[in-house]
Amino acid sequence: MTEIRIDKFLADRTKYSRNEVKTFLKKGAVCADGVTVTDPKQKINPERQEITLSGKKIHGGEHIYLILNKPEGYICATEDKQHKTVLELVPEELRHKDMFPAGRLDIDSTGLVLVIDDGKLAHQMLAPKHHVSKYYLVTLAENFEESYLQSLADGITLSDGTHCLPVQTKQISEKICLVCLHEGKYHQVKRMFASLGNHVEHLHRVAVGSLLLPPDLPSGGHLEIFHKDILKMLKAESFPSMCEEILLAFSSYLINDRR
Ligand code: URA
């Protein structure tokens, strides 16, 4: 990123308007490398300089990529009149106007959601040709039946006649399995298990591509990742090795919370 006016940078990277930013500047609330800046026209290089607003560091890289551990009760949207959105989980100093959740989890599902401000990447991730896999720990109401493995591997037909692509599945306990989806139809996991005569009690997304939800990230917590992590995520991963990693990483979740 080249040099940019500090008022434009702050208005782009925060929820504040250019006029509000000017007020902050006037009050002496903005610093570049620890030195107070009051002139809105002052040029800065956000990649090289540390810019703070009211003492909080404002992210200077070209794009922001965050992993969120979504709790129940939040929806994957940028705004909503009725429900809390995942953007409310992003701390104010990182939140800005161009951020959005890349992909969706239902209001009652939990786990990995990416919140980014990079439209090009979102397009790449969601394009069918990239097949970014999504991994879910699924807790069922009734016992997992062995016959599900073949039905899911063949591709389930949903109640409205929609055909699903083959799904890779591993049974973990009587009522828990790990599924890997290569597409994202509306309520897909819930509808697939409904077609099999079961009911999904809970869904926890634990990985997208090879990007694992950090198991120690608390519910509602966030972690900033970088473009290189995203590139790694987009590379093809293998189901058996992801299973191993996920079972290792989430052993305490499986033992303590969701038997
Ligand atoms: N499938 C569902 O049914 N719900 C989700 O939240 C994600 C996948």
mmCIF file of C-alpha atoms in Angstrom, residues 98-219:
data_model
loop_
_atom_site.group_PDB
_atom_site.id
_atom_site.type_symbol
_atom_site.label_atom_id
_atom_site.label_comp_id
_atom_site.label_asym_id
_atom_site.label_seq_id
_atom_site.Cartn_x
_atom_site.Cartn_y
_atom_site.Cartn_z
ATOM 1 C CA ASP A 98 -16.296 -3.615 3.854
ATOM 2 C CA MET A 99 -16.207 -6.704 6.078
ATOM 3 C CA PHE A 100 -18.569 -9.601 5.541
ATOM 4 C CA PRO A 101 -18.860 -13.266 6.518
ATOM 5 C CA ALA A 102 -17.560 -15.517 3.720
ATOM 6 C CA GLY A 103 -20.022 -18.408 3.821
ATOM 7 C CA ARG A 104 -22.921 -19.135 6.129
ATOM 8 C CA LEU A 105 -23.704 -21.079 9.266
ATOM 9 C CA ASP A 106 -27.251 -21.348 10.607
ATOM 10 C CA ILE A 107 -28.183 -19.325 13.687
ATOM 11 C CA ASP A 108 -28.034 -22.472 15.869
ATOM 12 C CA SER A 109 -24.792 -23.818 14.352
ATOM 13 C CA THR A 110 -21.423 -22.991 15.882
ATOM 14 C CA GLY A 111 -17.784 -22.897 14.862
ATOM 15 C CA LEU A 112 -15.572 -21.561 12.128
ATOM 16 C CA VAL A 113 -16.739 -18.521 10.200
ATOM 17 C CA LEU A 114 -14.368 -16.413 8.132
ATOM 18 C CA VAL A 115 -14.975 -12.682 8.236
ATOM 19 C CA ILE A 116 -13.029 -10.896 5.542
ATOM 20 C CA ASP A 117 -12.988 -7.740 3.434
ATOM 21 C CA ASP A 118 -11.553 -9.335 0.297
ATOM 22 C CA GLY A 119 -14.322 -9.799 -2.284
ATOM 23 C CA LYS A 120 -11.974 -11.474 -4.767
ATOM 24 C CA LEU A 121 -11.082 -14.153 -2.250
ATOM 25 C CA ALA A 122 -14.735 -14.750 -1.335
ATOM 26 C CA HIS A 123 -15.503 -15.260 -4.991
ATOM 27 C CA GLN A 124 -12.648 -17.782 -5.282
ATOM 28 C CA MET A 125 -13.742 -19.646 -2.154
ATOM 29 C CA LEU A 126 -17.371 -19.899 -3.141
ATOM 30 C CA ALA A 127 -16.756 -20.786 -6.810
ATOM 31 C CA PRO A 128 -17.743 -24.439 -7.364
ATOM 32 C CA LYS A 129 -14.534 -25.169 -9.280
ATOM 33 C CA HIS A 130 -12.450 -24.521 -6.151
ATOM 34 C CA HIS A 131 -14.438 -26.978 -4.040
ATOM 35 C CA VAL A 132 -13.315 -25.615 -0.702
ATOM 36 C CA SER A 133 -14.403 -28.401 1.639
ATOM 37 C CA LYS A 134 -16.234 -27.698 4.893
ATOM 38 C CA TYR A 135 -15.899 -30.054 7.856
ATOM 39 C CA TYR A 136 -18.647 -30.378 10.478
ATOM 40 C CA LEU A 137 -18.887 -32.284 13.725
ATOM 41 C CA VAL A 138 -22.507 -33.396 13.668
ATOM 42 C CA THR A 139 -24.412 -34.457 16.785
ATOM 43 C CA LEU A 140 -27.454 -36.552 15.930
ATOM 44 C CA ALA A 141 -30.650 -37.170 17.911
ATOM 45 C CA GLU A 142 -30.643 -40.904 17.080
ATOM 46 C CA ASN A 143 -27.711 -43.290 16.697
ATOM 47 C CA PHE A 144 -25.591 -43.057 13.550
ATOM 48 C CA GLU A 145 -26.288 -46.070 11.358
ATOM 49 C CA GLU A 146 -23.577 -47.758 9.318
ATOM 50 C CA SER A 147 -25.771 -47.611 6.205
ATOM 51 C CA TYR A 148 -25.472 -43.799 6.244
ATOM 52 C CA LEU A 149 -21.835 -44.069 5.125
ATOM 53 C CA GLN A 150 -22.742 -45.519 1.737
ATOM 54 C CA SER A 151 -25.831 -43.300 1.260
ATOM 55 C CA LEU A 152 -23.793 -40.158 1.971
ATOM 56 C CA ALA A 153 -20.924 -41.350 -0.239
ATOM 57 C CA ASP A 154 -23.380 -41.997 -3.100
ATOM 58 C CA GLY A 155 -24.976 -38.535 -2.737
ATOM 59 C CA ILE A 156 -28.257 -37.957 -0.899
ATOM 60 C CA THR A 157 -31.431 -36.828 -2.627
ATOM 61 C CA LEU A 158 -33.216 -34.282 -0.435
ATOM 62 C CA SER A 159 -36.975 -34.285 0.176
ATOM 63 C CA ASP A 160 -37.539 -31.673 -2.565
ATOM 64 C CA GLY A 161 -35.664 -33.817 -5.098
ATOM 65 C CA THR A 162 -32.362 -31.869 -4.929
ATOM 66 C CA HIS A 163 -29.327 -34.109 -5.446
ATOM 67 C CA CYS A 164 -26.315 -33.588 -3.212
ATOM 68 C CA LEU A 165 -22.730 -34.281 -4.184
ATOM 69 C CA PRO A 166 -21.047 -37.221 -2.427
ATOM 70 C CA VAL A 167 -20.099 -36.496 1.179
ATOM 71 C CA GLN A 168 -17.211 -38.045 3.084
ATOM 72 C CA THR A 169 -18.182 -39.184 6.569
ATOM 73 C CA LYS A 170 -16.548 -40.740 9.614
ATOM 74 C CA GLN A 171 -18.488 -42.045 12.572
ATOM 75 C CA ILE A 172 -16.925 -40.883 15.820
ATOM 76 C CA SER A 173 -19.286 -42.117 18.498
ATOM 77 C CA GLU A 174 -22.856 -43.431 18.711
ATOM 78 C CA LYS A 175 -24.372 -40.063 17.897
ATOM 79 C CA ILE A 176 -21.483 -38.013 16.524
ATOM 80 C CA CYS A 177 -19.931 -38.049 13.093
ATOM 81 C CA LEU A 178 -17.607 -35.872 11.049
ATOM 82 C CA VAL A 179 -18.835 -34.902 7.594
ATOM 83 C CA CYS A 180 -17.013 -33.163 4.800
ATOM 84 C CA LEU A 181 -19.109 -31.234 2.274
ATOM 85 C CA HIS A 182 -17.910 -30.013 -1.110
ATOM 86 C CA GLU A 183 -20.812 -27.672 -1.735
ATOM 87 C CA GLY A 184 -23.086 -25.515 0.388
ATOM 88 C CA LYS A 185 -26.797 -26.001 -0.160
ATOM 89 C CA TYR A 186 -29.262 -24.333 2.210
ATOM 90 C CA HIS A 187 -29.392 -26.255 5.561
ATOM 91 C CA GLN A 188 -27.626 -29.062 3.728
ATOM 92 C CA VAL A 189 -26.367 -31.158 6.633
ATOM 93 C CA LYS A 190 -29.675 -30.949 8.485
ATOM 94 C CA ARG A 191 -31.662 -31.837 5.369
ATOM 95 C CA MET A 192 -29.350 -34.745 4.436
ATOM 96 C CA PHE A 193 -29.763 -36.366 7.844
ATOM 97 C CA ALA A 194 -33.512 -35.675 7.752
ATOM 98 C CA SER A 195 -33.625 -37.620 4.466
ATOM 99 C CA LEU A 196 -31.888 -40.479 6.257
ATOM 100 C CA GLY A 197 -34.573 -40.435 8.958
ATOM 101 C CA ASN A 198 -32.429 -38.830 11.657
ATOM 102 C CA HIS A 199 -32.278 -35.321 13.126
ATOM 103 C CA VAL A 200 -29.293 -33.009 13.615
ATOM 104 C CA GLU A 201 -29.143 -31.745 17.182
ATOM 105 C CA HIS A 202 -26.002 -29.699 16.739
ATOM 106 C CA LEU A 203 -23.501 -28.673 14.088
ATOM 107 C CA HIS A 204 -20.010 -27.381 14.791
ATOM 108 C CA ARG A 205 -17.894 -26.329 11.787
ATOM 109 C CA VAL A 206 -14.324 -27.287 12.575
ATOM 110 C CA ALA A 207 -12.478 -26.664 9.302
ATOM 111 C CA VAL A 208 -12.709 -24.957 5.930
ATOM 112 C CA GLY A 209 -10.297 -26.498 3.434
ATOM 113 C CA SER A 210 -7.178 -27.232 5.454
ATOM 114 C CA LEU A 211 -7.841 -24.338 7.833
ATOM 115 C CA LEU A 212 -8.701 -25.700 11.258
ATOM 116 C CA LEU A 213 -10.730 -23.797 13.849
ATOM 117 C CA PRO A 214 -8.119 -23.294 16.597
ATOM 118 C CA PRO A 215 -9.460 -25.622 19.312
ATOM 119 C CA ASP A 216 -8.478 -23.171 22.066
ATOM 120 C CA LEU A 217 -10.346 -20.248 20.457
ATOM 121 C CA PRO A 218 -13.192 -19.541 22.894
ATOM 122 C CA SER A 219 -16.784 -19.368 21.683
#
